[in-house]
Coordinates of C-alpha atoms in Angstrom, one line a residue:
Chain B
M102 CA 146.1 77.7 134.7
T103 CA 147.7 80.7 136.0
S104 CA 145.3 83.1 134.6
Q105 CA 142.5 81.2 136.2
E106 CA 144.0 81.2 139.5
S107 CA 144.9 84.7 139.4
S108 CA 141.4 85.5 138.5
V109 CA 140.0 83.8 141.5
D110 CA 140.1 86.7 143.8
P111 CA 136.6 87.9 144.6
E112 CA 137.6 90.4 147.2
Q113 CA 139.5 92.5 144.8
G114 CA 136.8 92.4 142.2
V115 CA 137.1 92.0 138.5
F116 CA 140.2 94.1 138.0
V117 CA 142.5 91.6 139.6
N118 CA 141.4 89.0 137.2
S119 CA 141.4 91.0 134.1
V120 CA 144.3 89.4 132.4
C121 CA 143.5 87.6 129.2
A122 CA 143.9 83.8 129.5
N123 CA 145.1 83.6 126.0
C124 CA 147.3 86.5 125.2
G125 CA 147.9 88.1 128.6
G126 CA 146.5 91.5 127.8
P127 CA 143.9 93.4 129.7
A128 CA 140.6 91.5 129.6
Q129 CA 137.1 92.6 129.9
Y130 CA 135.1 89.4 129.3
L131 CA 135.0 86.1 130.9
C132 CA 133.7 82.6 130.1
E133 CA 130.0 82.6 130.5
A134 CA 129.8 79.1 131.8
C135 CA 132.6 79.2 134.2
G136 CA 131.6 82.5 135.7
Q137 CA 133.8 84.2 138.2
T138 CA 136.0 81.3 138.5
G139 CA 136.6 81.0 134.8
P140 CA 139.3 82.5 132.6
R141 CA 139.1 86.1 131.3
Y142 CA 139.4 87.1 127.8
C143 CA 140.0 90.3 125.9
S144 CA 138.2 89.4 122.8
E145 CA 136.3 86.7 121.1
T146 CA 139.3 85.5 119.1
C147 CA 141.3 84.9 122.3
Q148 CA 138.4 83.0 123.7
S149 CA 138.2 80.8 120.7
D150 CA 141.9 80.2 120.8
H151 CA 141.8 79.5 124.4
W152 CA 138.9 77.1 123.9
E153 CA 141.0 75.1 121.5
K154 CA 144.1 75.3 123.6
G155 CA 142.4 73.5 126.5
H156 CA 139.5 75.3 128.0
A157 CA 137.2 73.0 126.1
S158 CA 138.0 70.2 128.5
V159 CA 137.7 72.2 131.7
C160 CA 134.9 74.6 130.9
A161 CA 131.9 74.3 133.2
S162 CA 129.6 74.2 130.3
V163 CA 131.2 71.1 128.9
P164 CA 130.7 68.2 131.2
S165 CA 130.9 65.9 128.2
G166 CA 131.9 66.1 124.6
T167 CA 128.3 66.0 123.3
E168 CA 127.3 68.8 125.4
S169 CA 129.8 71.1 124.0
E170 CA 128.5 70.2 120.6
E171 CA 125.1 71.1 121.7
H172 CA 126.3 74.4 123.0
D173 CA 127.9 75.1 119.7
N174 CA 124.8 74.2 117.9
E175 CA 122.8 76.3 120.2
R176 CA 125.1 79.2 119.5
N177 CA 124.9 78.5 115.8
S178 CA 121.2 78.3 115.9
R179 CA 121.0 81.5 117.7
A180 CA 123.2 83.1 115.1
L181 CA 121.0 81.6 112.5
K182 CA 117.9 82.9 114.1
R183 CA 119.2 86.3 114.3
S184 CA 120.5 86.5 110.9
S185 CA 117.5 84.9 109.5
S186 CA 115.3 87.5 111.0
K187 CA 116.9 89.8 108.7
V188 CA 116.8 87.5 105.9
Y189 CA 116.4 89.8 103.2
S190 CA 117.6 93.2 103.9
R191 CA 117.9 94.8 100.7
G192 CA 121.0 96.5 101.2
N193 CA 123.1 94.8 103.6
V194 CA 121.9 91.3 103.7
A195 CA 125.3 90.0 103.9
Q196 CA 126.3 92.5 106.4
L197 CA 123.4 91.9 108.5
I198 CA 123.9 88.3 108.5
N199 CA 127.5 88.7 109.3
L200 CA 126.8 91.2 111.9
K201 CA 124.3 89.0 113.4
Q202 CA 126.5 86.1 113.5
R203 CA 129.3 88.1 115.0
R204 CA 126.9 89.6 117.4
S205 CA 125.4 86.4 118.4
T206 CA 128.6 84.7 118.9
L207 CA 129.9 87.8 120.7
T208 CA 126.9 88.0 122.9
S209 CA 126.9 84.4 123.6
N210 CA 130.5 84.5 124.5
T211 CA 131.2 87.8 125.9
S212 CA 128.4 90.1 126.4
T213 CA 126.3 87.7 128.3
T214 CA 129.2 86.8 130.2
L215 CA 129.9 90.4 130.8
I216 CA 126.4 90.9 132.0
N217 CA 126.4 87.8 134.0
A218 CA 129.8 88.2 135.5
P219 CA 128.7 90.2 138.5
N220 CA 125.9 87.9 139.2
S221 CA 127.9 84.8 138.4
N222 CA 125.0 83.3 136.7
D223 CA 125.3 80.1 135.0
P224 CA 123.3 80.0 131.8
S225 CA 120.2 78.2 132.5
P226 CA 119.9 75.2 130.2
A227 CA 116.3 75.6 129.7
I228 CA 115.8 79.0 128.3
D229 CA 118.5 81.4 128.1
P230 CA 117.3 85.0 128.6
V231 CA 119.0 86.1 125.4
Q232 CA 117.4 83.3 123.5
A233 CA 114.0 84.0 125.1
D234 CA 114.3 87.6 124.2
E235 CA 115.1 86.6 120.7
F236 CA 112.1 84.3 120.5
R237 CA 109.9 87.1 121.8
F238 CA 111.3 89.5 119.3
Y239 CA 110.8 87.1 116.5
M240 CA 107.3 86.4 117.5
Q241 CA 106.5 90.0 117.7
Q242 CA 107.9 90.5 114.2
V243 CA 105.8 87.8 112.9
Y244 CA 102.7 89.2 114.5
R245 CA 103.5 92.6 113.1
I246 CA 103.8 91.3 109.6
I247 CA 100.8 89.2 109.7
K248 CA 98.6 92.0 110.8
P249 CA 98.8 94.1 107.7
V250 CA 98.6 91.0 105.5
V251 CA 95.3 90.1 107.2
L252 CA 94.1 93.6 106.9
C253 CA 94.9 93.7 103.2
I254 CA 93.2 90.4 102.6
V255 CA 90.1 91.5 104.6
L256 CA 89.9 94.8 102.7
S257 CA 90.1 93.0 99.4
V258 CA 87.3 90.7 100.4
L259 CA 85.3 93.7 101.5
W260 CA 85.7 95.4 98.2
V261 CA 84.7 92.3 96.4
K262 CA 81.6 91.7 98.5
L263 CA 80.6 95.3 98.3
S264 CA 80.9 95.3 94.5
Q265 CA 78.9 92.2 94.2
A266 CA 75.9 93.6 96.1
P267 CA 72.8 93.8 93.9
S268 CA 73.0 96.9 91.8
Y269 CA 70.1 99.3 91.9
F270 CA 71.6 101.8 89.7
I271 CA 71.3 102.8 86.1
G272 CA 74.7 103.3 84.7
S273 CA 78.2 103.2 85.9
S274 CA 79.0 99.8 87.3
G275 CA 82.6 99.7 86.5
P276 CA 84.8 96.9 85.4
G277 CA 84.8 95.7 89.0
T278 CA 81.3 94.4 89.0
S279 CA 81.4 93.0 85.6
G280 CA 84.6 91.4 86.4
A281 CA 83.2 90.0 89.6
T282 CA 80.2 88.5 88.0
G283 CA 82.2 87.4 85.0
S284 CA 84.8 85.7 87.0
S285 CA 82.4 83.2 88.4
S286 CA 81.6 81.8 85.1
D287 CA 83.9 79.3 83.6
S288 CA 82.5 79.8 80.2
S289 CA 85.6 81.4 78.8
P290 CA 87.7 78.8 77.1
I291 CA 90.6 77.6 79.0
S292 CA 93.0 78.4 76.1
A293 CA 92.1 82.0 76.1
S294 CA 92.7 82.1 79.9
I295 CA 96.0 80.5 79.5
Y296 CA 96.9 83.0 76.8
T297 CA 95.9 85.9 79.0
A298 CA 97.7 84.6 82.0
A299 CA 100.8 84.0 79.9
I300 CA 100.7 87.6 78.7
L301 CA 100.3 88.9 82.2
I302 CA 103.1 86.9 83.6
G303 CA 105.2 87.9 80.6
Q304 CA 104.6 91.5 81.4
I305 CA 105.4 90.9 85.0
I306 CA 108.7 89.3 84.1
V307 CA 109.6 92.0 81.8
A308 CA 108.9 94.7 84.3
T309 CA 110.9 92.8 87.0
V310 CA 113.9 92.6 84.7
V311 CA 113.7 96.2 83.7
I312 CA 113.5 97.3 87.3
V313 CA 116.4 95.1 88.3
F314 CA 118.4 96.5 85.4
L315 CA 117.6 100.0 86.3
F316 CA 118.5 99.5 89.9
K317 CA 121.7 97.6 89.2
Y318 CA 123.0 100.3 86.9
G319 CA 122.1 103.1 89.1
F320 CA 119.2 104.8 87.3
T321 CA 117.6 105.4 90.5
K322 CA 116.0 108.7 89.6
I323 CA 114.1 107.1 86.8
L324 CA 113.1 104.3 89.1
V325 CA 111.8 106.8 91.7
G326 CA 110.0 108.8 89.2
F327 CA 108.5 105.6 87.8
F328 CA 107.4 104.5 91.2
M329 CA 105.8 107.7 92.1
F330 CA 103.8 107.6 89.0
V331 CA 102.9 104.0 89.7
V332 CA 101.7 104.8 93.2
L333 CA 99.5 107.6 91.9
F334 CA 97.7 105.2 89.6
P335 CA 96.1 102.9 92.1
L336 CA 95.5 105.6 94.6
G337 CA 93.7 107.7 92.1
F338 CA 92.2 105.7 89.4
M339 CA 91.5 102.5 91.2
S340 CA 89.9 104.2 94.1
Y341 CA 87.7 105.9 91.7
I342 CA 86.6 102.7 90.1
L343 CA 86.1 101.0 93.4
I344 CA 84.1 103.9 94.8
S345 CA 81.9 104.0 91.7
N346 CA 81.2 100.3 92.1
I347 CA 80.3 100.7 95.7
I348 CA 78.1 103.6 95.0
S349 CA 76.4 101.7 92.3
S350 CA 75.9 98.7 94.5
L351 CA 74.7 100.6 97.6
S352 CA 72.6 103.3 96.0
I353 CA 74.4 106.2 97.5
P354 CA 73.6 109.5 96.0
L355 CA 76.9 111.3 95.6
D356 CA 78.0 114.0 93.3
Y357 CA 81.2 114.3 91.3
I358 CA 82.4 117.3 93.1
T359 CA 82.6 115.6 96.5
L360 CA 84.0 112.5 95.0
I361 CA 86.8 114.2 93.1
F362 CA 87.6 116.2 96.2
A363 CA 87.8 113.2 98.4
L364 CA 89.9 111.3 95.9
W365 CA 92.2 114.2 95.5
N366 CA 92.7 114.4 99.2
F367 CA 93.2 110.7 99.6
S368 CA 95.8 110.4 96.8
A369 CA 97.7 113.5 97.7
V370 CA 98.1 112.5 101.3
G371 CA 99.0 109.0 100.2
L372 CA 101.7 110.3 97.9
V373 CA 103.1 112.5 100.6
S374 CA 103.2 109.9 103.3
V375 CA 104.7 107.2 101.0
F376 CA 107.2 109.2 99.2
W377 CA 108.1 111.8 101.7
K378 CA 108.1 112.1 105.4
G379 CA 105.1 111.2 107.3
P380 CA 103.8 109.1 110.1
L381 CA 104.7 105.5 109.8
L382 CA 101.3 104.2 110.6
L383 CA 99.8 106.3 107.9
Q384 CA 102.3 105.0 105.4
Q385 CA 101.7 101.4 106.3
A386 CA 98.0 102.0 106.1
Y387 CA 98.3 103.5 102.7
L388 CA 100.4 100.7 101.4
T389 CA 97.9 98.2 102.7
V390 CA 95.0 100.0 101.1
M391 CA 96.9 100.3 97.9
S392 CA 97.6 96.6 97.8
S393 CA 94.0 95.8 98.4
L394 CA 93.0 98.1 95.6
M395 CA 95.3 96.5 93.2
A396 CA 94.1 93.1 94.2
F397 CA 90.6 94.3 93.7
S398 CA 91.4 95.5 90.2
L399 CA 92.8 92.1 89.4
T400 CA 89.5 90.4 90.2
G401 CA 88.4 91.7 86.9
L402 CA 90.1 88.8 85.3
S403 CA 88.2 85.7 84.7
S404 CA 88.6 83.0 87.3
W405 CA 90.6 80.6 85.2
T406 CA 93.0 83.3 84.2
T407 CA 93.5 84.2 87.8
W408 CA 94.3 80.8 88.9
I409 CA 96.6 80.1 86.1
L410 CA 98.3 83.4 86.7
L411 CA 98.7 82.6 90.3
G412 CA 100.2 79.3 89.6
L413 CA 102.7 80.8 87.1
L414 CA 103.5 83.5 89.6
A415 CA 104.4 80.9 92.2
I416 CA 106.7 79.2 89.8
W417 CA 108.2 82.5 88.7
D418 CA 108.7 83.6 92.2
L419 CA 110.6 80.5 93.0
I420 CA 112.8 80.9 90.0
A421 CA 113.4 84.6 90.5
V422 CA 114.4 84.4 94.0
L423 CA 116.2 81.1 94.4
C424 CA 118.0 80.5 91.1
P425 CA 121.3 82.3 90.7
F426 CA 120.2 84.0 87.6
G427 CA 116.9 85.0 89.0
P428 CA 116.4 88.8 88.7
L429 CA 115.2 89.2 92.2
R430 CA 118.2 87.4 93.6
I431 CA 120.4 89.6 91.5
L432 CA 118.5 92.6 92.9
V433 CA 119.3 91.5 96.4
E434 CA 122.8 90.7 95.7
S435 CA 123.5 93.9 93.9
S436 CA 122.0 95.9 96.6
K437 CA 124.2 94.1 99.0
E438 CA 127.3 94.7 97.1
N439 CA 126.7 98.2 96.1
Q440 CA 125.2 99.0 99.4
R441 CA 122.5 100.7 97.6
E442 CA 119.0 100.8 98.6
I443 CA 116.6 99.1 96.5
P444 CA 113.7 101.3 95.7
A445 CA 111.3 98.6 96.1
L446 CA 107.9 98.2 97.3
L447 CA 108.5 96.7 100.6
Y448 CA 106.4 96.8 103.6
S449 CA 108.6 97.1 106.5
V450 CA 107.3 96.5 109.9
N451 CA 109.6 98.9 111.7
A452 CA 109.5 101.7 109.4
V453 CA 110.7 104.8 111.0
W454 CA 110.4 108.4 110.3
L455 CA 110.3 108.4 106.8
M456 CA 112.2 109.3 104.2
A457 CA 112.4 112.4 102.5
A458 CA 113.2 112.7 98.9
P459 CA 114.9 109.7 97.9
K460 CA 118.4 110.1 98.6
L461 CA 119.2 107.1 96.9
S462 CA 121.4 105.4 98.5
N463 CA 124.5 105.2 97.2
Q464 CA 125.2 105.8 100.6
I465 CA 123.8 102.9 102.3
Q466 CA 125.2 103.2 105.7
P467 CA 125.3 99.8 106.8
T468 CA 123.3 99.4 109.8
I469 CA 125.6 97.0 111.0
S470 CA 128.1 99.4 111.7
S471 CA 125.5 100.9 113.9
T472 CA 127.9 103.3 115.2
S473 CA 127.3 105.5 112.2
L474 CA 123.6 105.7 112.6
Q475 CA 122.6 108.6 110.6
T476 CA 119.2 109.9 110.6
H477 CA 119.4 111.3 107.2
T478 CA 120.1 108.0 105.7
D479 CA 116.6 107.0 106.6
S480 CA 115.4 109.1 104.0
S481 CA 115.2 106.1 102.0
P482 CA 112.0 106.7 100.5
S483 CA 109.4 104.5 101.6
S484 CA 108.0 105.9 98.6
F485 CA 110.5 103.8 96.9
I486 CA 108.8 100.9 98.1
S487 CA 105.5 102.1 97.3
S488 CA 106.7 103.7 94.2
V489 CA 107.9 100.5 93.1
N490 CA 104.5 99.2 93.3
S491 CA 103.1 102.1 91.6
V492 CA 105.6 101.9 89.0
S493 CA 104.8 98.4 88.4
T494 CA 101.2 99.1 88.1
K495 CA 101.8 101.7 85.7
T496 CA 103.7 99.7 83.4
S497 CA 101.2 97.1 83.5
A498 CA 98.4 99.4 82.9
A499 CA 99.9 100.6 79.8
T500 CA 100.3 97.2 78.4
T501 CA 97.2 95.5 79.5
P502 CA 95.7 93.3 76.8
S503 CA 92.4 94.2 75.6
G504 CA 89.6 93.2 77.9
E505 CA 91.6 93.6 81.0
D506 CA 92.5 96.9 82.3
I507 CA 94.5 95.6 85.0
P508 CA 97.6 97.4 85.5
L509 CA 100.1 94.8 85.1
S510 CA 102.8 97.0 86.1
E511 CA 101.4 96.9 89.5
N512 CA 101.5 93.2 89.4
L513 CA 104.9 93.4 88.2
S514 CA 106.2 95.6 90.7
H515 CA 104.6 93.7 93.3
N516 CA 105.9 90.5 92.0
I517 CA 109.2 91.9 92.0
Y518 CA 109.3 92.9 95.4
N519 CA 107.1 90.6 96.9
R520 CA 109.1 87.8 96.3
N521 CA 111.3 88.7 99.0
I522 CA 110.5 88.5 102.6
E523 CA 112.8 90.7 104.1
V524 CA 113.6 91.8 107.4
G525 CA 114.1 95.4 107.4
V526 CA 112.8 98.7 107.4
H527 CA 110.0 99.4 105.3
N528 CA 111.1 102.4 103.8
N529 CA 113.4 101.0 101.5
T530 CA 114.4 97.8 100.6
E531 CA 117.4 99.4 99.6
V532 CA 117.5 101.0 102.6
N533 CA 117.4 97.9 104.4
N534 CA 120.6 98.8 105.5
S535 CA 119.6 102.2 105.9
S536 CA 116.4 101.1 107.1
N537 CA 118.1 99.1 109.6
S538 CA 120.2 101.9 110.3
L539 CA 117.2 104.0 110.1
H540 CA 115.6 101.8 112.3
T541 CA 118.4 101.7 114.6
N542 CA 118.7 105.3 114.3
G543 CA 115.2 105.8 115.0
N544 CA 115.1 103.4 117.8
I545 CA 118.2 104.6 119.2
S546 CA 117.1 108.1 119.0
E547 CA 113.9 107.2 120.5
N548 CA 115.1 105.0 123.1
N549 CA 118.6 106.1 123.6
E550 CA 119.4 102.6 124.4
L551 CA 122.2 100.4 124.1
S552 CA 123.1 97.5 122.1
D553 CA 119.9 95.8 123.0
D554 CA 117.8 98.1 121.0
E555 CA 120.3 98.3 118.3
E556 CA 120.4 94.6 118.1
E557 CA 116.7 94.5 118.0
D558 CA 116.6 97.0 115.3
E559 CA 119.0 95.1 113.4
R560 CA 117.1 92.0 113.8
N561 CA 114.4 94.1 112.8
G562 CA 111.3 93.6 111.3
L563 CA 110.5 91.3 108.5
K564 CA 110.0 92.9 105.2
L565 CA 107.5 91.7 102.9
G566 CA 107.2 92.9 99.4
L567 CA 104.1 94.6 98.4
G568 CA 103.5 92.3 95.6
D569 CA 103.1 89.5 98.1
F570 CA 100.3 91.5 99.7
V571 CA 98.7 92.0 96.4
F572 CA 98.8 88.4 95.3
Y573 CA 97.6 87.0 98.5
S574 CA 94.7 89.3 98.3
V575 CA 94.1 88.4 94.7
L576 CA 93.8 84.8 95.7
V577 CA 91.4 85.4 98.5
A578 CA 89.4 87.9 96.5
Q579 CA 89.0 85.4 93.8
A580 CA 87.8 82.8 96.4
A581 CA 85.5 85.5 97.8
T582 CA 83.6 85.7 94.5
F583 CA 82.3 82.2 95.0
D584 CA 81.2 81.7 98.6
W585 CA 82.1 82.5 102.2
I586 CA 83.3 79.0 102.8
T587 CA 86.0 79.3 100.1
T588 CA 86.9 82.7 101.3
I589 CA 87.6 81.6 104.9
A590 CA 89.4 78.5 103.7
C591 CA 91.7 80.5 101.5
I592 CA 92.4 83.0 104.1
V593 CA 93.5 80.3 106.5
A594 CA 95.5 78.7 103.7
V595 CA 97.3 81.9 102.8
L596 CA 98.2 82.7 106.4
T597 CA 99.4 79.2 107.0
G598 CA 101.6 79.5 104.0
L599 CA 103.0 82.8 105.2
N600 CA 103.8 81.4 108.6
A601 CA 105.5 78.4 107.0
T602 CA 107.5 80.8 104.8
I603 CA 108.6 82.8 107.8
F604 CA 109.6 79.7 109.6
L605 CA 111.7 78.7 106.6
L606 CA 113.2 82.1 106.6
A607 CA 114.4 81.5 110.1
I608 CA 116.0 78.3 109.0
Y609 CA 117.6 79.4 105.8
R610 CA 118.5 83.0 106.6
K611 CA 118.2 84.4 103.2
A612 CA 115.7 86.0 101.0
L613 CA 112.9 83.6 100.3
P614 CA 109.9 83.8 97.9
A615 CA 106.8 84.5 99.8
L616 CA 104.4 83.4 97.2
P617 CA 104.8 79.7 96.4
I618 CA 103.8 78.0 99.6
S619 CA 100.8 80.3 100.2
I620 CA 99.6 80.0 96.6
V621 CA 99.9 76.3 96.6
F622 CA 97.9 76.0 99.8
G623 CA 95.4 78.6 98.7
M624 CA 94.7 76.9 95.4
L625 CA 94.5 73.5 97.0
F626 CA 92.0 74.8 99.7
Y627 CA 90.0 76.7 97.1
F628 CA 89.4 73.8 94.8
V629 CA 88.8 71.3 97.5
S630 CA 86.3 73.5 99.3
R631 CA 84.7 74.6 96.1
W632 CA 84.0 71.2 94.8
M633 CA 83.5 69.3 98.0
L634 CA 82.8 71.6 101.0
V635 CA 80.3 73.9 99.4
P636 CA 78.0 71.4 97.9
Y637 CA 78.3 69.4 101.2
A638 CA 77.3 72.4 103.3
Q639 CA 74.5 73.3 100.9
T640 CA 73.1 69.8 101.0
L641 CA 73.3 69.7 104.8
G642 CA 71.5 73.0 104.9
V643 CA 68.7 71.7 102.7
F644 CA 68.4 68.7 104.9
L645 CA 68.0 70.9 108.0
V646 CA 65.3 72.9 106.4
A647 CA 63.5 70.0 105.0
V648 CA 63.5 68.0 108.2
Chain G
M49 CA 103.1 108.4 116.0
P50 CA 105.0 111.6 116.4
P51 CA 108.2 112.1 114.7
S52 CA 111.4 110.8 116.2
P53 CA 112.7 112.9 119.0
K54 CA 116.1 112.9 117.5
T55 CA 115.0 114.8 114.4
P56 CA 116.4 118.3 114.6
P57 CA 113.7 120.8 115.5
Q58 CA 114.3 122.9 112.5
E59 CA 113.5 120.0 110.4
I60 CA 110.3 119.3 112.3
L61 CA 109.3 122.8 111.9
S62 CA 110.0 122.9 108.2
I63 CA 108.0 119.7 107.8
C64 CA 105.1 121.1 109.7
K65 CA 105.3 124.2 107.5
K66 CA 105.4 122.3 104.3
Y67 CA 102.5 120.2 105.4
F68 CA 100.6 123.3 106.0
I69 CA 101.5 124.9 102.7
I70 CA 100.7 121.8 100.7
G71 CA 97.4 121.5 102.5
C72 CA 96.4 124.9 101.2
F73 CA 95.8 123.2 97.8
F74 CA 92.4 121.9 98.9
L75 CA 93.8 119.3 101.1
P76 CA 92.2 119.4 104.5
W77 CA 93.0 115.8 105.1
L78 CA 96.7 116.7 105.0
W79 CA 96.0 119.3 107.7
V80 CA 94.3 116.7 109.8
V81 CA 97.3 114.4 109.4
N82 CA 99.6 117.4 110.2
V83 CA 97.8 118.1 113.4
V84 CA 97.5 114.5 114.6
Y85 CA 101.1 113.8 113.8
M86 CA 102.7 116.9 115.3
W87 CA 100.4 117.6 118.2
P88 CA 102.6 116.0 120.9
L89 CA 105.5 118.1 119.7
I90 CA 103.7 121.3 120.7
K91 CA 105.1 121.0 124.2
R92 CA 108.7 120.7 123.1
E93 CA 110.5 123.9 123.8
D94 CA 113.2 123.7 121.4
I95 CA 110.9 123.9 118.4
G96 CA 109.5 127.1 119.5
T97 CA 106.0 128.6 119.3
Q98 CA 105.9 128.7 115.5
I99 CA 104.8 125.1 115.3
K100 CA 101.9 126.0 117.5
K101 CA 100.9 128.6 115.0
Y102 CA 101.0 126.2 112.1
L103 CA 99.1 123.6 113.9
Y104 CA 96.4 125.9 115.0
L105 CA 96.1 127.2 111.5
S106 CA 95.9 123.7 110.2
I107 CA 93.2 122.6 112.6
F108 CA 91.2 125.7 112.0
G109 CA 91.4 125.2 108.2
A110 CA 90.4 121.6 108.5
I111 CA 87.3 122.5 110.5
L112 CA 86.4 125.1 108.0
W113 CA 86.7 122.6 105.2
L114 CA 84.6 120.1 107.1
I115 CA 81.8 122.7 107.6
I116 CA 81.9 123.6 103.9
L117 CA 81.8 119.9 102.8
T118 CA 79.0 118.9 105.1
T119 CA 77.0 121.9 104.1
W120 CA 77.4 121.1 100.4
L121 CA 76.7 117.5 100.8
S122 CA 73.5 118.0 102.8
I123 CA 72.3 120.5 100.3
F124 CA 73.0 118.2 97.5
V125 CA 71.4 115.1 99.0
T126 CA 68.2 116.8 100.0
N127 CA 67.8 118.9 96.9
R128 CA 69.0 116.4 94.4
I129 CA 65.6 115.6 93.1
E130 CA 64.3 119.1 92.7
W131 CA 67.3 120.2 90.8
G132 CA 66.6 117.7 88.1
Q133 CA 68.8 117.9 85.2
F134 CA 71.7 119.6 86.8
A135 CA 71.8 117.2 89.7
D136 CA 71.8 114.2 87.4
S137 CA 74.7 115.5 85.5
I138 CA 76.9 115.8 88.5
S139 CA 75.8 112.6 90.2
V140 CA 78.0 109.7 90.0
A141 CA 75.2 107.2 89.8
I142 CA 71.5 107.8 89.8
P143 CA 69.5 105.6 92.1
K144 CA 66.7 103.8 90.4
G145 CA 63.2 104.7 91.2
V146 CA 63.8 108.2 92.3

C-alpha cells in the first residue's frame, strides 16, 4: 500500500508518514499492532474503514482469523469493563457508557498506538498496560466501596451488641433494647409478621414511586427539602435513642445538657457536610453512620417481620431496577434523558468537594464531555443523596404502624436508591454526570492531568445507594441478635453477595439491584447457621468442658 | 482532605467564614472540622491572611468549649450524688445502686 510504504521512513520521523491510509488527510494515529511500519490514520472511522478494506488481512495483530476475533472481543470486553464500571451513573449513564465505549475503542486503536508509536511497542498479548490499569482501577473501586459497607455493618453490629448488654438502669431503655430482646422471640404469630412486613414494604414502594415522580417532573426543591428533613431525623432522633440505650446498658452517668449539646453538634455538622460543602471523608463517614443508625432502628422489628421484609425487599429491588416499568429504572432513565441529577442517597466513592446548595441539575454537564468540566456543577448536593435517605426515613416515620417506630421513609429512600449500584460520584446520583464531571473536575483540578485521570474519573467510582447500606446492616444486625456465629456468617454472606453483584455489574454494564443476591445469601447463611451451626458448636463446647 | 486546589480562593475564604459563623451557634465540633479541613490552605498565598484569622479564632473557640465541657462534666459526675433531686432530674439514666 502506498501509504504504508511512504510511512516507512524512520529517519524523517512521524511527519513523513502522517498521511491517512484511508482518506489521505493528515494523520496522527497509527495501527497499534503494526507499529511504525503500519498504516497511519487520522481518526477511528478511517481506521475502521481501512480495516475492512484490507488491513484486516495484513495487520500484524491478525496472524489468523480467530485472533482478530479475539482482539475484537478483547476490545469489546474492555469497553464493557469501562462502561460497566460506571454502570449506573445517575445522570449520564448512557453517555458514560457511550463515552466509555468510544474511549475504549479509541484508546485501543489510537491513543495506545499514539503512545506506543515512538516506542514501537507491540501490545503484549498477556497483559496490556491499559487493561492492567483498568483492572487495577476497578479493584481499587471495589475496595473503596466495600470499606464503607463493612464499616456500616460493623457499626450496626456494635450498636446491637451494646444495646443488648445487661441493663443496670432504672428507666429509659428505649425501643432498641426492647426490640432487640423482642426480636429473638418467635412468639409473635407469623401472620402478624407478614402483615407488618407487607405494610412496611408497601410504604417503601409508595415512597419510591413518589420520589421518582417528583424527580421526573422536576420538583427538585421539594425533594431536596424532603431529603434534608429526612437526614435530620436519623441524625438527631435515632442517635438520641441509641445513646440512651447505650447509656442504660453501660451505666454511664450523663446529664441531659451534655447529651443535647453533643447531639446538636453531631447533627448540625452532619447536615452541613452532607448538604453543603465539606470534606469528603466527613460526608462519607456521616452517611455510613446514618445508615448504621437506621439499620439499628430497624432491629426493633420482630425477627420474622425482618426476614419477611428483607425477602420482599429483594424481590422488590429486582422488579424496580430490572423491569421496564420499575420505578428505579425509570429514575435512572429519566435522569439520563433529562440530564438531571437525581437527588438520591448515593454513596459515591469518589466524591469530591461537595456540593453547595443543590443546584439541581437541570444542568447536568455530562462528564463525558469532560471538556466542560465545571466545578460548580459539582454542587450536586451530596445532601441530595443523603437527603434522599433522610427524606425516606421521614416519610416512613410518619406512617409507621403502631408498635414500630421505624421510620419507613428511611427504608424507602434507601430502598429507592439502594437498588442501584452506580458508579459515580457520591454527591449526586443525579450528579452522576456532574459527579463524574465533578469528579473529573476535581481530579483534574487536583491533578492537572490528562486523559488518564479524566478517564479514571469517568470510570469512576462505584455508587451504591444508601438503602443498600441500610438493608445489609439490617440483615447483619438481625443476625447479631442471636449469636456471634450467625453474625460472622451473615457478614461473609453479604459481602460475597456484594462482590458478586459488582462482578455482574462489570458484565452487564447497567444499573443493577444490589440487594437480591446479598439478601438471599444472607438469609440462607443465617438460617443454616442458626439451626445447624450454633447447636453444633454449643454441643461441641459442652463436650470439651465435660471431658 | 483539604478542598480542591481549583476552587477559587474567594470561595474557600467564604466557606471558612461561614463555617466560623455557623459554629458560633454552640457548634465547636464545626470549628474543629473547619480547622482540620482548612489548615493546609493556610500556606496558600492567594487566599490571604484572613483565612488564618478565622482558623485561629475557630481553634481558640473550640479549645474554649472543650474546657467548658470537661469542667461541667467533671463537676456533674463527681457531685451527682450530693445534688440529689436536681441531678436526678437532669440525668439521662440513673445507675442502680447509687
